[in-house]
């Protein structure tokens, strides 16, 4: 490396940066270092060609802390991606931030944009977050939202379900499963500050009104994706509404809702629809407490977001706003995929 540095007229540190494809080296300098390394026989033709290509991006994913099983599953898969990345693949790191805190998310976006070329995160649609996204995209960073989106026009690409369609699908399933007898139905959400949750609620309410006049919506409660809070809220709903015929969990931590249904011995009488195939929803489907799960494959979500961020960094991907929705899977007990 000392010989390459001397031949190229640069420092050994610069040679190290070129060979490890780190940021901060001008393309002209990269070409000079590689030419010297090739002339000295330090690198072969194939290695020089690889190192001459644009370096893969550094990508930071930001996920909310908490016990939401689906988000924890996303975190596990991101850690696996980070550990198994190919030599020429994106360098992925995952960070957890305070849930339901727009200020914390905005600060994390700005902090990690200092080193990352691309950022992926579950969006909170709040002015602080939108301003942070505007600032980092203006600085040349690329932004992808996963699961929950921002308002249009922010410069971020979104990778997740069509959430209004997901809410309408939940309403259709619940209405058909409840049958002509009807009754009261309730919604449990993490928080409406997530656009995904508010869009699912909107779609659900619209289809209930259109198709199922025999069902009476008794309200929306926010459990912040905490299983114990979901348990308490569901127990209260069951006490207040003896005719409760269905529950749609817009967010996560369905096990708290299932526990309340089992304790009240109403698991076989209340139709229960939720999101995300995880260990808890798999158990609830298997024992009959839950009737259907609307799922978006976490591998597909992350792969699509990471592929777009990588290709966008390399100048090969179209601008934001062009990503199609992730495929929506409807899973019941009889169609549970193998673990």
mmCIF file of C-alpha atoms in Angstrom:
data_model
loop_
_atom_site.group_PDB
_atom_site.id
_atom_site.type_symbol
_atom_site.label_atom_id
_atom_site.label_comp_id
_atom_site.label_asym_id
_atom_site.label_seq_id
_atom_site.Cartn_x
_atom_site.Cartn_y
_atom_site.Cartn_z
ATOM 1 C CA UNK A 1 0.000 0.000 0.000
ATOM 2 C CA UNK A 2 2.949 2.352 0.656
ATOM 3 C CA UNK A 3 4.243 1.636 -2.867
ATOM 4 C CA UNK A 4 0.799 2.279 -4.389
ATOM 5 C CA UNK A 5 0.492 5.524 -2.438
ATOM 6 C CA UNK A 6 3.911 6.697 -3.612
ATOM 7 C CA UNK A 7 3.190 5.796 -7.243
ATOM 8 C CA UNK A 8 -0.176 7.541 -7.170
ATOM 9 C CA UNK A 9 1.089 10.574 -5.271
ATOM 10 C CA UNK A 10 -1.425 10.171 -2.419
ATOM 11 C CA UNK A 11 -1.340 9.148 1.226
ATOM 12 C CA UNK A 12 -1.574 5.557 2.429
ATOM 13 C CA UNK A 13 -4.846 6.530 4.128
ATOM 14 C CA UNK A 14 -6.278 7.523 0.729
ATOM 15 C CA UNK A 15 -5.236 4.175 -0.755
ATOM 16 C CA UNK A 16 -6.975 2.466 2.146
ATOM 17 C CA UNK A 17 -10.150 4.471 1.487
ATOM 18 C CA UNK A 18 -10.120 3.554 -2.191
ATOM 19 C CA UNK A 19 -9.534 -0.162 -1.562
ATOM 20 C CA UNK A 20 -12.313 -0.269 1.039
ATOM 21 C CA UNK A 21 -14.661 1.890 -1.050
ATOM 22 C CA UNK A 22 -15.150 4.480 1.661
ATOM 23 C CA UNK A 23 -16.657 7.894 1.131
ATOM 24 C CA UNK A 24 -14.732 11.102 0.575
ATOM 25 C CA UNK A 25 -12.411 10.272 -2.373
ATOM 26 C CA UNK A 26 -12.816 12.051 -5.710
ATOM 27 C CA UNK A 27 -13.317 9.829 -8.741
ATOM 28 C CA UNK A 28 -10.165 11.195 -10.383
ATOM 29 C CA UNK A 29 -8.141 10.142 -7.340
ATOM 30 C CA UNK A 30 -9.766 6.708 -7.302
ATOM 31 C CA UNK A 31 -8.740 6.189 -10.937
ATOM 32 C CA UNK A 32 -5.152 7.265 -10.206
ATOM 33 C CA UNK A 33 -4.828 4.912 -7.225
ATOM 34 C CA UNK A 34 -6.274 1.965 -9.169
ATOM 35 C CA UNK A 35 -3.996 2.626 -12.135
ATOM 36 C CA UNK A 36 -0.981 2.591 -9.809
ATOM 37 C CA UNK A 37 -2.169 -0.557 -8.052
ATOM 38 C CA UNK A 38 -2.650 -2.292 -11.399
ATOM 39 C CA UNK A 39 0.743 -1.189 -12.761
ATOM 40 C CA UNK A 40 2.479 -2.496 -9.640
ATOM 41 C CA UNK A 41 0.627 -5.811 -9.798
ATOM 42 C CA UNK A 42 -1.042 -5.123 -6.448
ATOM 43 C CA UNK A 43 -4.531 -5.605 -7.947
ATOM 44 C CA UNK A 44 -5.762 -7.656 -10.869
ATOM 45 C CA UNK A 45 -7.996 -6.417 -13.666
ATOM 46 C CA UNK A 46 -11.190 -7.812 -12.091
ATOM 47 C CA UNK A 47 -10.527 -6.138 -8.742
ATOM 48 C CA UNK A 48 -9.740 -2.825 -10.412
ATOM 49 C CA UNK A 49 -12.958 -2.961 -12.426
ATOM 50 C CA UNK A 50 -14.967 -3.690 -9.274
ATOM 51 C CA UNK A 51 -13.351 -0.887 -7.281
ATOM 52 C CA UNK A 52 -13.804 1.571 -10.147
ATOM 53 C CA UNK A 53 -17.576 1.160 -10.023
ATOM 54 C CA UNK A 54 -19.579 3.486 -7.738
ATOM 55 C CA UNK A 55 -19.422 2.258 -4.187
ATOM 56 C CA UNK A 56 -22.568 0.675 -2.708
ATOM 57 C CA UNK A 57 -24.577 2.941 -0.411
ATOM 58 C CA UNK A 58 -24.570 3.131 3.335
ATOM 59 C CA UNK A 59 -28.196 2.615 4.410
ATOM 60 C CA UNK A 60 -29.724 3.293 7.829
ATOM 61 C CA UNK A 61 -33.090 1.827 8.781
ATOM 62 C CA UNK A 62 -34.939 3.453 11.700
ATOM 63 C CA UNK A 63 -37.596 1.420 13.502
ATOM 64 C CA UNK A 64 -39.743 2.222 16.545
ATOM 65 C CA UNK A 65 -38.800 0.590 19.827
ATOM 66 C CA UNK A 66 -41.455 -1.453 21.555
ATOM 67 C CA UNK A 67 -43.033 -4.877 21.618
ATOM 68 C CA UNK A 68 -44.847 -4.836 18.296
ATOM 69 C CA UNK A 69 -43.960 -8.334 17.033
ATOM 70 C CA UNK A 70 -44.045 -7.375 13.353
ATOM 71 C CA UNK A 71 -41.625 -4.475 13.850
ATOM 72 C CA UNK A 72 -39.361 -6.687 15.945
ATOM 73 C CA UNK A 73 -39.408 -9.202 13.100
ATOM 74 C CA UNK A 74 -38.388 -6.432 10.691
ATOM 75 C CA UNK A 75 -35.510 -5.572 13.032
ATOM 76 C CA UNK A 76 -34.328 -9.196 13.155
ATOM 77 C CA UNK A 77 -34.382 -9.437 9.375
ATOM 78 C CA UNK A 78 -32.436 -6.183 9.055
ATOM 79 C CA UNK A 79 -29.787 -7.482 11.439
ATOM 80 C CA UNK A 80 -29.530 -10.613 9.299
ATOM 81 C CA UNK A 81 -29.153 -8.433 6.193
ATOM 82 C CA UNK A 82 -26.418 -6.408 7.869
ATOM 83 C CA UNK A 83 -24.543 -9.548 8.910
ATOM 84 C CA UNK A 84 -24.800 -11.332 5.559
ATOM 85 C CA UNK A 85 -24.301 -8.496 3.077
ATOM 86 C CA UNK A 86 -22.311 -9.238 -0.041
ATOM 87 C CA UNK A 87 -19.022 -7.464 -0.619
ATOM 88 C CA UNK A 88 -20.576 -5.199 -3.242
ATOM 89 C CA UNK A 89 -23.954 -4.839 -1.555
ATOM 90 C CA UNK A 90 -25.356 -1.962 0.445
ATOM 91 C CA UNK A 91 -23.970 -1.535 3.933
ATOM 92 C CA UNK A 92 -27.039 -1.808 6.185
ATOM 93 C CA UNK A 93 -27.441 -0.761 9.799
ATOM 94 C CA UNK A 94 -30.609 -0.731 11.905
ATOM 95 C CA UNK A 95 -31.413 1.632 14.777
ATOM 96 C CA UNK A 96 -34.378 1.717 17.148
ATOM 97 C CA UNK A 97 -35.911 5.000 18.312
ATOM 98 C CA UNK A 98 -38.716 6.030 20.667
ATOM 99 C CA UNK A 99 -42.099 4.883 19.365
ATOM 100 C CA UNK A 100 -44.800 7.437 18.492
ATOM 101 C CA UNK A 101 -42.315 10.335 18.924
ATOM 102 C CA UNK A 102 -42.122 12.551 15.828
ATOM 103 C CA UNK A 103 -39.321 14.669 17.316
ATOM 104 C CA UNK A 104 -37.176 11.609 17.987
ATOM 105 C CA UNK A 105 -37.708 10.321 14.447
ATOM 106 C CA UNK A 106 -36.907 13.710 12.880
ATOM 107 C CA UNK A 107 -33.732 14.001 14.957
ATOM 108 C CA UNK A 108 -32.670 10.454 14.016
ATOM 109 C CA UNK A 109 -33.202 11.154 10.304
ATOM 110 C CA UNK A 110 -30.999 14.234 10.459
ATOM 111 C CA UNK A 111 -28.364 12.519 12.631
ATOM 112 C CA UNK A 112 -27.945 9.411 10.478
ATOM 113 C CA UNK A 113 -28.057 11.363 7.213
ATOM 114 C CA UNK A 114 -24.582 12.604 8.172
ATOM 115 C CA UNK A 115 -23.118 9.186 7.246
ATOM 116 C CA UNK A 116 -25.862 7.315 5.372
ATOM 117 C CA UNK A 117 -26.584 7.711 1.670
ATOM 118 C CA UNK A 118 -30.088 6.323 2.083
ATOM 119 C CA UNK A 119 -32.567 6.095 4.943
ATOM 120 C CA UNK A 120 -35.538 3.788 5.411
ATOM 121 C CA UNK A 121 -38.028 4.235 8.230
ATOM 122 C CA UNK A 122 -41.586 3.681 9.386
ATOM 123 C CA UNK A 123 -42.928 7.192 8.923
ATOM 124 C CA UNK A 124 -44.792 9.412 11.344
ATOM 125 C CA UNK A 125 -46.651 11.914 9.167
ATOM 126 C CA UNK A 126 -45.798 15.032 11.192
ATOM 127 C CA UNK A 127 -44.393 18.461 10.207
ATOM 128 C CA UNK A 128 -41.125 17.796 12.084
ATOM 129 C CA UNK A 129 -40.568 14.577 10.142
ATOM 130 C CA UNK A 130 -41.561 16.097 6.801
ATOM 131 C CA UNK A 131 -39.144 19.008 7.343
ATOM 132 C CA UNK A 132 -36.328 16.601 8.261
ATOM 133 C CA UNK A 133 -36.973 14.586 5.100
ATOM 134 C CA UNK A 134 -37.013 17.749 3.001
ATOM 135 C CA UNK A 135 -33.655 18.797 4.460
ATOM 136 C CA UNK A 136 -31.876 15.480 3.873
ATOM 137 C CA UNK A 137 -33.272 14.972 0.366
ATOM 138 C CA UNK A 138 -32.162 18.496 -0.535
ATOM 139 C CA UNK A 139 -28.689 17.413 0.600
ATOM 140 C CA UNK A 140 -28.752 14.530 -1.896
ATOM 141 C CA UNK A 141 -29.838 11.699 0.407
ATOM 142 C CA UNK A 142 -32.482 9.188 -0.658
ATOM 143 C CA UNK A 143 -35.419 8.322 1.587
ATOM 144 C CA UNK A 144 -37.755 5.323 1.629
ATOM 145 C CA UNK A 145 -40.677 4.844 3.996
ATOM 146 C CA UNK A 146 -41.776 1.339 4.938
ATOM 147 C CA UNK A 147 -45.168 0.135 6.240
ATOM 148 C CA UNK A 148 -46.431 3.683 6.930
ATOM 149 C CA UNK A 149 -46.011 6.585 4.505
ATOM 150 C CA UNK A 150 -45.665 10.368 4.560
ATOM 151 C CA UNK A 151 -47.951 12.829 2.795
ATOM 152 C CA UNK A 152 -47.328 13.081 -0.975
ATOM 153 C CA UNK A 153 -44.677 15.449 -2.243
ATOM 154 C CA UNK A 154 -42.010 14.795 0.383
ATOM 155 C CA UNK A 155 -39.552 13.110 -1.974
ATOM 156 C CA UNK A 156 -39.759 9.725 -0.237
ATOM 157 C CA UNK A 157 -40.602 6.443 -1.957
ATOM 158 C CA UNK A 158 -42.998 4.172 -0.072
ATOM 159 C CA UNK A 159 -42.858 0.391 0.289
ATOM 160 C CA UNK A 160 -45.818 -1.241 1.970
ATOM 161 C CA UNK A 161 -49.461 -2.144 1.543
ATOM 162 C CA UNK A 162 -52.166 -0.012 0.024
ATOM 163 C CA UNK A 163 -53.477 0.688 3.503
ATOM 164 C CA UNK A 164 -56.926 1.935 2.515
ATOM 165 C CA UNK A 165 -57.385 -1.294 0.563
ATOM 166 C CA UNK A 166 -56.162 -3.231 3.607
ATOM 167 C CA UNK A 167 -58.776 -1.545 5.814
ATOM 168 C CA UNK A 168 -61.532 -2.232 3.282
ATOM 169 C CA UNK A 169 -60.403 -5.856 3.069
ATOM 170 C CA UNK A 170 -60.571 -6.179 6.859
ATOM 171 C CA UNK A 171 -64.104 -4.719 6.828
ATOM 172 C CA UNK A 172 -65.176 -7.110 4.067
ATOM 173 C CA UNK A 173 -63.838 -10.149 5.922
ATOM 174 C CA UNK A 174 -65.298 -9.052 9.230
ATOM 175 C CA UNK A 175 -68.698 -8.237 7.731
ATOM 176 C CA UNK A 176 -68.930 -11.543 5.880
ATOM 177 C CA UNK A 177 -67.771 -13.554 8.895
ATOM 178 C CA UNK A 178 -70.221 -11.801 11.232
ATOM 179 C CA UNK A 179 -73.138 -12.644 8.944
ATOM 180 C CA UNK A 180 -76.647 -11.171 8.966
ATOM 181 C CA UNK A 181 -76.965 -11.137 12.770
ATOM 182 C CA UNK A 182 -74.734 -8.054 12.938
ATOM 183 C CA UNK A 183 -73.817 -6.320 16.183
ATOM 184 C CA UNK A 184 -71.139 -3.921 17.379
ATOM 185 C CA UNK A 185 -67.603 -3.804 15.984
ATOM 186 C CA UNK A 186 -64.537 -2.020 17.333
ATOM 187 C CA UNK A 187 -61.129 -0.967 16.042
ATOM 188 C CA UNK A 188 -57.869 -1.084 17.983
ATOM 189 C CA UNK A 189 -54.941 0.936 16.586
ATOM 190 C CA UNK A 190 -51.378 1.661 17.574
ATOM 191 C CA UNK A 191 -51.830 5.381 16.959
ATOM 192 C CA UNK A 192 -53.375 7.579 14.292
ATOM 193 C CA UNK A 193 -50.077 9.470 14.019
ATOM 194 C CA UNK A 194 -49.092 6.595 11.752
ATOM 195 C CA UNK A 195 -50.678 7.277 8.387
ATOM 196 C CA UNK A 196 -50.980 3.533 7.800
ATOM 197 C CA UNK A 197 -53.303 3.235 10.780
ATOM 198 C CA UNK A 198 -55.458 6.219 9.883
ATOM 199 C CA UNK A 199 -55.737 5.021 6.256
ATOM 200 C CA UNK A 200 -56.732 1.531 7.365
ATOM 201 C CA UNK A 201 -59.349 3.034 9.658
ATOM 202 C CA UNK A 202 -60.705 5.187 6.820
ATOM 203 C CA UNK A 203 -60.966 2.238 4.460
ATOM 204 C CA UNK A 204 -62.583 0.044 7.110
ATOM 205 C CA UNK A 205 -65.242 2.585 8.072
ATOM 206 C CA UNK A 206 -66.070 3.353 4.439
ATOM 207 C CA UNK A 207 -66.779 -0.267 3.527
ATOM 208 C CA UNK A 208 -68.734 -0.972 6.720
ATOM 209 C CA UNK A 209 -70.985 1.966 5.864
ATOM 210 C CA UNK A 210 -71.325 0.870 2.233
ATOM 211 C CA UNK A 211 -71.881 -2.845 2.665
ATOM 212 C CA UNK A 212 -72.804 -3.768 6.229
ATOM 213 C CA UNK A 213 -75.526 -1.555 7.759
ATOM 214 C CA UNK A 214 -76.193 -4.313 10.311
ATOM 215 C CA UNK A 215 -72.824 -3.572 11.956
ATOM 216 C CA UNK A 216 -72.457 -0.661 14.364
ATOM 217 C CA UNK A 217 -68.951 0.767 14.871
ATOM 218 C CA UNK A 218 -68.565 1.588 18.562
ATOM 219 C CA UNK A 219 -65.299 3.442 18.286
ATOM 220 C CA UNK A 220 -61.548 3.392 17.813
ATOM 221 C CA UNK A 221 -59.135 2.949 20.725
ATOM 222 C CA UNK A 222 -55.350 3.395 20.621
ATOM 223 C CA UNK A 223 -53.267 0.723 22.299
ATOM 224 C CA UNK A 224 -49.848 2.015 21.143
ATOM 225 C CA UNK A 225 -49.026 -1.554 20.037
ATOM 226 C CA UNK A 226 -48.582 -2.596 23.691
ATOM 227 C CA UNK A 227 -50.005 -6.016 24.498
ATOM 228 C CA UNK A 228 -51.032 -5.164 28.085
ATOM 229 C CA UNK A 229 -52.748 -1.951 27.015
ATOM 230 C CA UNK A 230 -54.501 -3.785 24.172
ATOM 231 C CA UNK A 231 -55.628 -6.354 26.721
ATOM 232 C CA UNK A 232 -57.122 -3.731 29.050
ATOM 233 C CA UNK A 233 -58.836 -1.855 26.221
ATOM 234 C CA UNK A 234 -60.337 -5.038 24.785
ATOM 235 C CA UNK A 235 -61.569 -6.199 28.195
ATOM 236 C CA UNK A 236 -63.298 -2.832 28.640
ATOM 237 C CA UNK A 237 -64.878 -3.070 25.176
ATOM 238 C CA UNK A 238 -66.220 -6.530 25.956
ATOM 239 C CA UNK A 239 -67.722 -5.295 29.246
ATOM 240 C CA UNK A 240 -69.365 -2.240 27.668
ATOM 241 C CA UNK A 241 -70.694 -3.968 24.561
ATOM 242 C CA UNK A 242 -72.246 -7.383 25.196
ATOM 243 C CA UNK A 243 -73.221 -7.504 21.510
ATOM 244 C CA UNK A 244 -69.625 -7.015 20.311
ATOM 245 C CA UNK A 245 -69.393 -9.125 17.182
ATOM 246 C CA UNK A 246 -66.027 -8.140 15.741
ATOM 247 C CA UNK A 247 -62.653 -6.506 16.394
ATOM 248 C CA UNK A 248 -60.209 -5.178 13.805
ATOM 249 C CA UNK A 249 -56.696 -4.651 15.124
ATOM 250 C CA UNK A 250 -55.282 -1.953 12.864
ATOM 251 C CA UNK A 251 -51.824 -2.168 14.453
ATOM 252 C CA UNK A 252 -49.784 -4.842 16.246
ATOM 253 C CA UNK A 253 -49.570 -6.816 19.496
ATOM 254 C CA UNK A 254 -52.678 -8.873 18.773
ATOM 255 C CA UNK A 255 -51.839 -11.261 21.606
ATOM 256 C CA UNK A 256 -53.197 -8.757 24.168
ATOM 257 C CA UNK A 257 -56.543 -8.679 22.373
ATOM 258 C CA UNK A 258 -56.588 -12.458 22.070
ATOM 259 C CA UNK A 259 -55.912 -12.861 25.787
ATOM 260 C CA UNK A 260 -58.885 -10.642 26.659
ATOM 261 C CA UNK A 261 -61.148 -12.621 24.300
ATOM 262 C CA UNK A 262 -60.074 -15.935 25.817
ATOM 263 C CA UNK A 263 -60.509 -14.684 29.388
ATOM 264 C CA UNK A 264 -64.044 -13.541 28.555
ATOM 265 C CA UNK A 265 -64.667 -16.890 26.801
ATOM 266 C CA UNK A 266 -65.722 -15.046 23.681
ATOM 267 C CA UNK A 267 -62.895 -16.068 21.386
ATOM 268 C CA UNK A 268 -65.244 -18.238 19.349
ATOM 269 C CA UNK A 269 -67.995 -15.584 19.141
ATOM 270 C CA UNK A 270 -66.123 -12.382 18.284
ATOM 271 C CA UNK A 271 -64.652 -12.169 14.786
ATOM 272 C CA UNK A 272 -61.050 -11.012 15.102
ATOM 273 C CA UNK A 273 -59.065 -9.620 12.137
ATOM 274 C CA UNK A 274 -55.539 -8.243 12.430
ATOM 275 C CA UNK A 275 -52.235 -7.511 10.707
ATOM 276 C CA UNK A 276 -48.829 -9.152 10.435
ATOM 277 C CA UNK A 277 -48.053 -12.877 10.495
ATOM 278 C CA UNK A 278 -45.809 -13.259 13.536
ATOM 279 C CA UNK A 279 -45.464 -15.799 16.335
ATOM 280 C CA UNK A 280 -48.383 -14.321 18.307
ATOM 281 C CA UNK A 281 -50.841 -14.111 15.408
ATOM 282 C CA UNK A 282 -49.836 -17.598 14.248
ATOM 283 C CA UNK A 283 -50.787 -18.971 17.701
ATOM 284 C CA UNK A 284 -54.066 -17.040 17.678
ATOM 285 C CA UNK A 285 -54.969 -18.353 14.226
ATOM 286 C CA UNK A 286 -54.088 -21.906 15.254
ATOM 287 C CA UNK A 287 -56.238 -21.912 18.397
ATOM 288 C CA UNK A 288 -59.172 -20.241 16.628
ATOM 289 C CA UNK A 289 -59.118 -16.950 18.556
ATOM 290 C CA UNK A 290 -58.166 -15.018 15.440
ATOM 291 C CA UNK A 291 -60.013 -15.440 12.146
ATOM 292 C CA UNK A 292 -57.732 -13.817 9.562
ATOM 293 C CA UNK A 293 -54.422 -11.955 9.291
ATOM 294 C CA UNK A 294 -53.638 -9.380 6.598
ATOM 295 C CA UNK A 295 -49.934 -9.691 5.940
ATOM 296 C CA UNK A 296 -47.198 -7.992 3.977
ATOM 297 C CA UNK A 297 -44.118 -10.182 3.656
ATOM 298 C CA UNK A 298 -41.378 -8.421 5.673
ATOM 299 C CA UNK A 299 -38.682 -9.829 3.380
ATOM 300 C CA UNK A 300 -40.472 -8.324 0.368
ATOM 301 C CA UNK A 301 -40.875 -4.930 2.105
ATOM 302 C CA UNK A 302 -37.213 -4.691 3.075
ATOM 303 C CA UNK A 303 -35.902 -6.097 -0.206
ATOM 304 C CA UNK A 304 -37.942 -3.618 -2.250
ATOM 305 C CA UNK A 305 -36.883 -0.638 -0.114
ATOM 306 C CA UNK A 306 -33.205 -1.644 -0.056
ATOM 307 C CA UNK A 307 -33.160 -2.356 -3.791
ATOM 308 C CA UNK A 308 -34.636 1.073 -4.559
ATOM 309 C CA UNK A 309 -32.245 2.884 -2.203
ATOM 310 C CA UNK A 310 -29.274 1.056 -3.743
ATOM 311 C CA UNK A 311 -30.315 1.650 -7.354
ATOM 312 C CA UNK A 312 -31.236 5.266 -6.608
ATOM 313 C CA UNK A 313 -27.757 5.833 -5.129
ATOM 314 C CA UNK A 314 -26.220 4.362 -8.283
ATOM 315 C CA UNK A 315 -28.464 6.473 -10.506
ATOM 316 C CA UNK A 316 -30.334 3.456 -11.854
ATOM 317 C CA UNK A 317 -33.762 3.875 -10.191
ATOM 318 C CA UNK A 318 -36.588 6.297 -10.987
ATOM 319 C CA UNK A 319 -37.518 9.061 -8.589
ATOM 320 C CA UNK A 320 -39.684 8.595 -5.520
ATOM 321 C CA UNK A 321 -43.385 7.928 -5.748
ATOM 322 C CA UNK A 322 -43.168 5.177 -8.370
ATOM 323 C CA UNK A 323 -43.101 2.049 -6.186
ATOM 324 C CA UNK A 324 -46.122 -0.284 -6.541
ATOM 325 C CA UNK A 325 -47.812 -1.535 -3.344
ATOM 326 C CA UNK A 326 -46.420 -4.660 -1.700
ATOM 327 C CA UNK A 327 -48.607 -7.730 -2.261
ATOM 328 C CA UNK A 328 -51.300 -8.163 0.392
ATOM 329 C CA UNK A 329 -51.697 -11.718 1.714
ATOM 330 C CA UNK A 330 -54.816 -12.870 3.567
ATOM 331 C CA UNK A 331 -53.999 -15.758 5.892
ATOM 332 C CA UNK A 332 -56.448 -17.970 7.779
ATOM 333 C CA UNK A 333 -55.769 -21.032 9.922
ATOM 334 C CA UNK A 334 -56.110 -23.444 7.013
ATOM 335 C CA UNK A 335 -53.624 -21.502 4.854
ATOM 336 C CA UNK A 336 -50.879 -20.930 7.420
ATOM 337 C CA UNK A 337 -47.506 -21.192 5.653
ATOM 338 C CA UNK A 338 -44.852 -23.474 7.085
ATOM 339 C CA UNK A 339 -42.502 -21.869 9.587
#
